[in-house]
Short mmCIF file of C-alpha atoms in Angstrom, two decimals:
data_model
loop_
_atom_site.label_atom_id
_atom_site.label_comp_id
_atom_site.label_asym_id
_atom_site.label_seq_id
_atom_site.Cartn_x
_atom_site.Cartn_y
_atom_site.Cartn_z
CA UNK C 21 0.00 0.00 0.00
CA UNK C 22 1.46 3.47 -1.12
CA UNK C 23 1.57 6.14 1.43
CA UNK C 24 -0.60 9.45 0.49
CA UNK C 25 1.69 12.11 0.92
CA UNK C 26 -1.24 15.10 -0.82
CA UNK C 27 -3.04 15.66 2.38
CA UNK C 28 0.38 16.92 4.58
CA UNK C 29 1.34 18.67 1.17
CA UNK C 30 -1.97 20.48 0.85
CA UNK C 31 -1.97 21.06 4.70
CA UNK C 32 1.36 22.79 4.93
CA UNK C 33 0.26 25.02 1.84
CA UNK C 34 -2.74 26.40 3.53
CA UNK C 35 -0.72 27.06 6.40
CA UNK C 36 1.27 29.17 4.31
CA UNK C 37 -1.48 30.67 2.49
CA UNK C 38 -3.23 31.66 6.28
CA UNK C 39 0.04 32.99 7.25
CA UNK C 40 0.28 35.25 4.42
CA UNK C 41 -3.30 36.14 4.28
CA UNK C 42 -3.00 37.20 7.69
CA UNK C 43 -0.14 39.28 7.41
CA UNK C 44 -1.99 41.09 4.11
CA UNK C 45 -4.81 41.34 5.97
CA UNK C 46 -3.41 43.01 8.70
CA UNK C 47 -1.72 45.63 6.48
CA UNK C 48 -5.07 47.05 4.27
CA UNK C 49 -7.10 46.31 7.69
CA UNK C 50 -6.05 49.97 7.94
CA UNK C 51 -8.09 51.03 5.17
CA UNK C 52 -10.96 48.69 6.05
CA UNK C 53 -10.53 45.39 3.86
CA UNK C 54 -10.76 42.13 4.72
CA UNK C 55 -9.15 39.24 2.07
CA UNK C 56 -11.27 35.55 2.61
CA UNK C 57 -9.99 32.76 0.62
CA UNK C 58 -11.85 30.07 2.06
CA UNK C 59 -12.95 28.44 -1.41
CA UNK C 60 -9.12 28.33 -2.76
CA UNK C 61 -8.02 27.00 0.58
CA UNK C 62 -10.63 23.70 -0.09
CA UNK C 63 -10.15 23.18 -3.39
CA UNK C 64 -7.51 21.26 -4.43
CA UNK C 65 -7.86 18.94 -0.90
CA UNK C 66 -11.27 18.62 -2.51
CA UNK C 67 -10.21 17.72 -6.15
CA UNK C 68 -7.56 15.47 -5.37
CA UNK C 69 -7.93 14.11 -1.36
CA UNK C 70 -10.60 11.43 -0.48
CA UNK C 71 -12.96 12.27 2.22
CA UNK C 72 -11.31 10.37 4.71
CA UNK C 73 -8.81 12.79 4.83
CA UNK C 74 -10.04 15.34 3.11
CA UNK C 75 -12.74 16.57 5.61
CA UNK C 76 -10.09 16.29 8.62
CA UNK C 77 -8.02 18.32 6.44
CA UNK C 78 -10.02 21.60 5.45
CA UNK C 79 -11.76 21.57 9.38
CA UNK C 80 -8.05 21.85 10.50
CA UNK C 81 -7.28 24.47 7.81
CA UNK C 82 -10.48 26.17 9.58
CA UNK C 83 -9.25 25.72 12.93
CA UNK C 84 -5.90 27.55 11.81
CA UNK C 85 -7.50 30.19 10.08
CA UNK C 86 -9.99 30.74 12.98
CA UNK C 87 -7.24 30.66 15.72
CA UNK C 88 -7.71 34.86 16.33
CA UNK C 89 -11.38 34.85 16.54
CA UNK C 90 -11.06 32.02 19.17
CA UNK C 91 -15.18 32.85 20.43
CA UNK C 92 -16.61 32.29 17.01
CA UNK C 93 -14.92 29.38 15.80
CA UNK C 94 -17.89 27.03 14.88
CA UNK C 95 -19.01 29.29 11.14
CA UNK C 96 -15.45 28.85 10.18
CA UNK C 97 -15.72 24.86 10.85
CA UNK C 98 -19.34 24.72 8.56
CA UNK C 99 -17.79 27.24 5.77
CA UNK C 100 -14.70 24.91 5.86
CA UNK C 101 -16.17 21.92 5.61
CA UNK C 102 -19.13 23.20 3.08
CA UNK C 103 -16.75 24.74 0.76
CA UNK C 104 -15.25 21.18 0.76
CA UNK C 105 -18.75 19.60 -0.21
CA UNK C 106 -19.34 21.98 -2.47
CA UNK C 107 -16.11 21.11 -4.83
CA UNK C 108 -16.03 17.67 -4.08
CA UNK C 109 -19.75 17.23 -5.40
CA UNK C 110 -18.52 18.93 -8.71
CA UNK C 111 -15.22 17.62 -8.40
CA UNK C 112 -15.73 15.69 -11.87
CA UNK C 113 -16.77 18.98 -13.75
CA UNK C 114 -14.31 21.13 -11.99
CA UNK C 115 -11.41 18.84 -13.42
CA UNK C 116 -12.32 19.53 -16.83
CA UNK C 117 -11.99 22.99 -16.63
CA UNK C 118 -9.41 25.10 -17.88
CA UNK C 119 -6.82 27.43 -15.46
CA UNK C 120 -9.19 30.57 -16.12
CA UNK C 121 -12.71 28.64 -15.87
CA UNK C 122 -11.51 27.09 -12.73
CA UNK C 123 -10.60 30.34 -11.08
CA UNK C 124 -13.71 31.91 -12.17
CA UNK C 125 -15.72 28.92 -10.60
CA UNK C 126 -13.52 29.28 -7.58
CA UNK C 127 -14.57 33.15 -7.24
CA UNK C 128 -18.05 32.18 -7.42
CA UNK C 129 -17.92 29.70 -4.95
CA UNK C 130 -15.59 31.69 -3.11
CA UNK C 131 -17.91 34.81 -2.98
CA UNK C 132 -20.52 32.62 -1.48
CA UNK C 133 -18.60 31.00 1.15
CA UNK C 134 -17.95 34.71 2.45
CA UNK C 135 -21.53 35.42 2.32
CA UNK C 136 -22.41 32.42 4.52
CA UNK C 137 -19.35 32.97 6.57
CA UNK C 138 -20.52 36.36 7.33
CA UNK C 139 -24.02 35.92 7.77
CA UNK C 140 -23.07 33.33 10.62
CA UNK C 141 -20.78 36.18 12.20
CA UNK C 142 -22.75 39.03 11.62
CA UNK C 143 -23.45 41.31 14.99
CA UNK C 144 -27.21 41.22 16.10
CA UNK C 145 -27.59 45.38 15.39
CA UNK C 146 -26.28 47.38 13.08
CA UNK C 147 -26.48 44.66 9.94
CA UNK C 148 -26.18 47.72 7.25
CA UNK C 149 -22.77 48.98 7.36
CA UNK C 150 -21.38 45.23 8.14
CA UNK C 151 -23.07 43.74 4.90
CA UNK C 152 -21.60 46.79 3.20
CA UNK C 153 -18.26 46.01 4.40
CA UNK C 154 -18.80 42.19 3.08
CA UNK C 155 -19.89 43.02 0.23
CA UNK C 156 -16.53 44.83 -0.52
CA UNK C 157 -14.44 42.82 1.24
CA UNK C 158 -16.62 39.81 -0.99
CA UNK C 159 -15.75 41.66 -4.50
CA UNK C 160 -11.89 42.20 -3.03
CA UNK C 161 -11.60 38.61 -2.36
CA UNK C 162 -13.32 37.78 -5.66
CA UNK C 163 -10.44 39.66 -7.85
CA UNK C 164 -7.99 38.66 -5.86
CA UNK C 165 -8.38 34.77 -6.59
CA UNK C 166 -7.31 35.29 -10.08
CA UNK C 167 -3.40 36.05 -9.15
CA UNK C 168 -3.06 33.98 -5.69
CA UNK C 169 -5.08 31.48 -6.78
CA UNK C 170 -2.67 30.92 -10.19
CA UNK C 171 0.05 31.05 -7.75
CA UNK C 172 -1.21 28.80 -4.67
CA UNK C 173 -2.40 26.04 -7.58
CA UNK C 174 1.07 26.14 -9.02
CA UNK C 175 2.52 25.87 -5.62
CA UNK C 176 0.66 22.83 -4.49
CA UNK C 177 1.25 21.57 -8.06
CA UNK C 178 5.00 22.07 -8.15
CA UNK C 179 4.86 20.35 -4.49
CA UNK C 180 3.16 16.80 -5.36
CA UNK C 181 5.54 16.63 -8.45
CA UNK C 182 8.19 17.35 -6.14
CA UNK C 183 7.15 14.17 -3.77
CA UNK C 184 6.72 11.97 -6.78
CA UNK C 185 3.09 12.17 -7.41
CA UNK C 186 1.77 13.45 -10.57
CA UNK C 187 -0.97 16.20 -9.96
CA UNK C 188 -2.09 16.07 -13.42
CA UNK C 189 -3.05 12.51 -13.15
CA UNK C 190 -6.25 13.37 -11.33
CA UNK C 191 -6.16 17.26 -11.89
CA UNK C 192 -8.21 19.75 -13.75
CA UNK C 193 -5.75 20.95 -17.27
CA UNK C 194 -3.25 23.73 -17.03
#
């Protein structure tokens, strides 16, 4: 029996991804954004990790990502672990896609992860002005797949070839 070495791979990569979306986050927090990847951070674990190891993998990615906000930690858990559902229902269509389709799916999905996320965080008064800020922070996120998501895909990519497995064995086309 071969050992699996995606789900470590894919784990370590989201760590780095958190890290660095936490340090750009805490730079334009001055100026009021907010950057949520949580649809590129489940879906390559989603593509190419079965559930047995894919669901422990993306509630741990939420765990990490939710360490800060330690009080609210069960919507990241269900936006984690949805997000995963979500691509590993369509898993079979998302692997036919090309680089730019795949993105654009992954904003979609992405965008409505955020609005879930939020709407399980969102304060009790004063909804207006923090569904404004979502939706910005939303459309933000949204453009910013398109160059970090080419990037983290490449990364995790370049990674499995560089443990011996071949990613596009069971991955959407480049």
């Amino acid at each position: 029996m071969e050992l699996d070495l995606r789900w470590p791979l894919f784990f370590f990569a989201n760590l780095l991804l958190i890290a660095l979306l936490r340090l750009v986050n805490d730079t334009v927090s001055l100026y009021g954004f907010y950057f949520c990847l949580p649809g590129l951070l489940t879906l390559l674990p989603a593509l190419h990790v079965p559930p047995r190891w894919g669901i422990p993998l993306c509630l741990a990615t939420a765990l990490f990502y939710a360490a800060p906000y330690s009080e609210k930690i069960a919507p990241f858990l269900v936006v984690y672990g949805l997000g995963y559902v979500i691509f590993r229902q369509f898993s079979s269509q998302l692997r036919r896609f090309r680089r730019f389709q795949l993105l654009t799916a992954l904003a979609a999905a992405n965008t409505l992860l955020i609005l879930i996320q939020s709407a399980l965080l969102s304060p009790e008064v004063g909804i207006l002005p923090y569904m404004q800020r979502v939706m910005v922070d939303a459309m933000l996120s949204a453009i910013l797949i398109y160059p970090v998501g080419s990037w983290f895909i490449d990364l995790q990519y370049g990674a499995m070839q560089l443990f011996g497995t071949d990613p596009r064995a069971d991955a959407p086309p480049q």
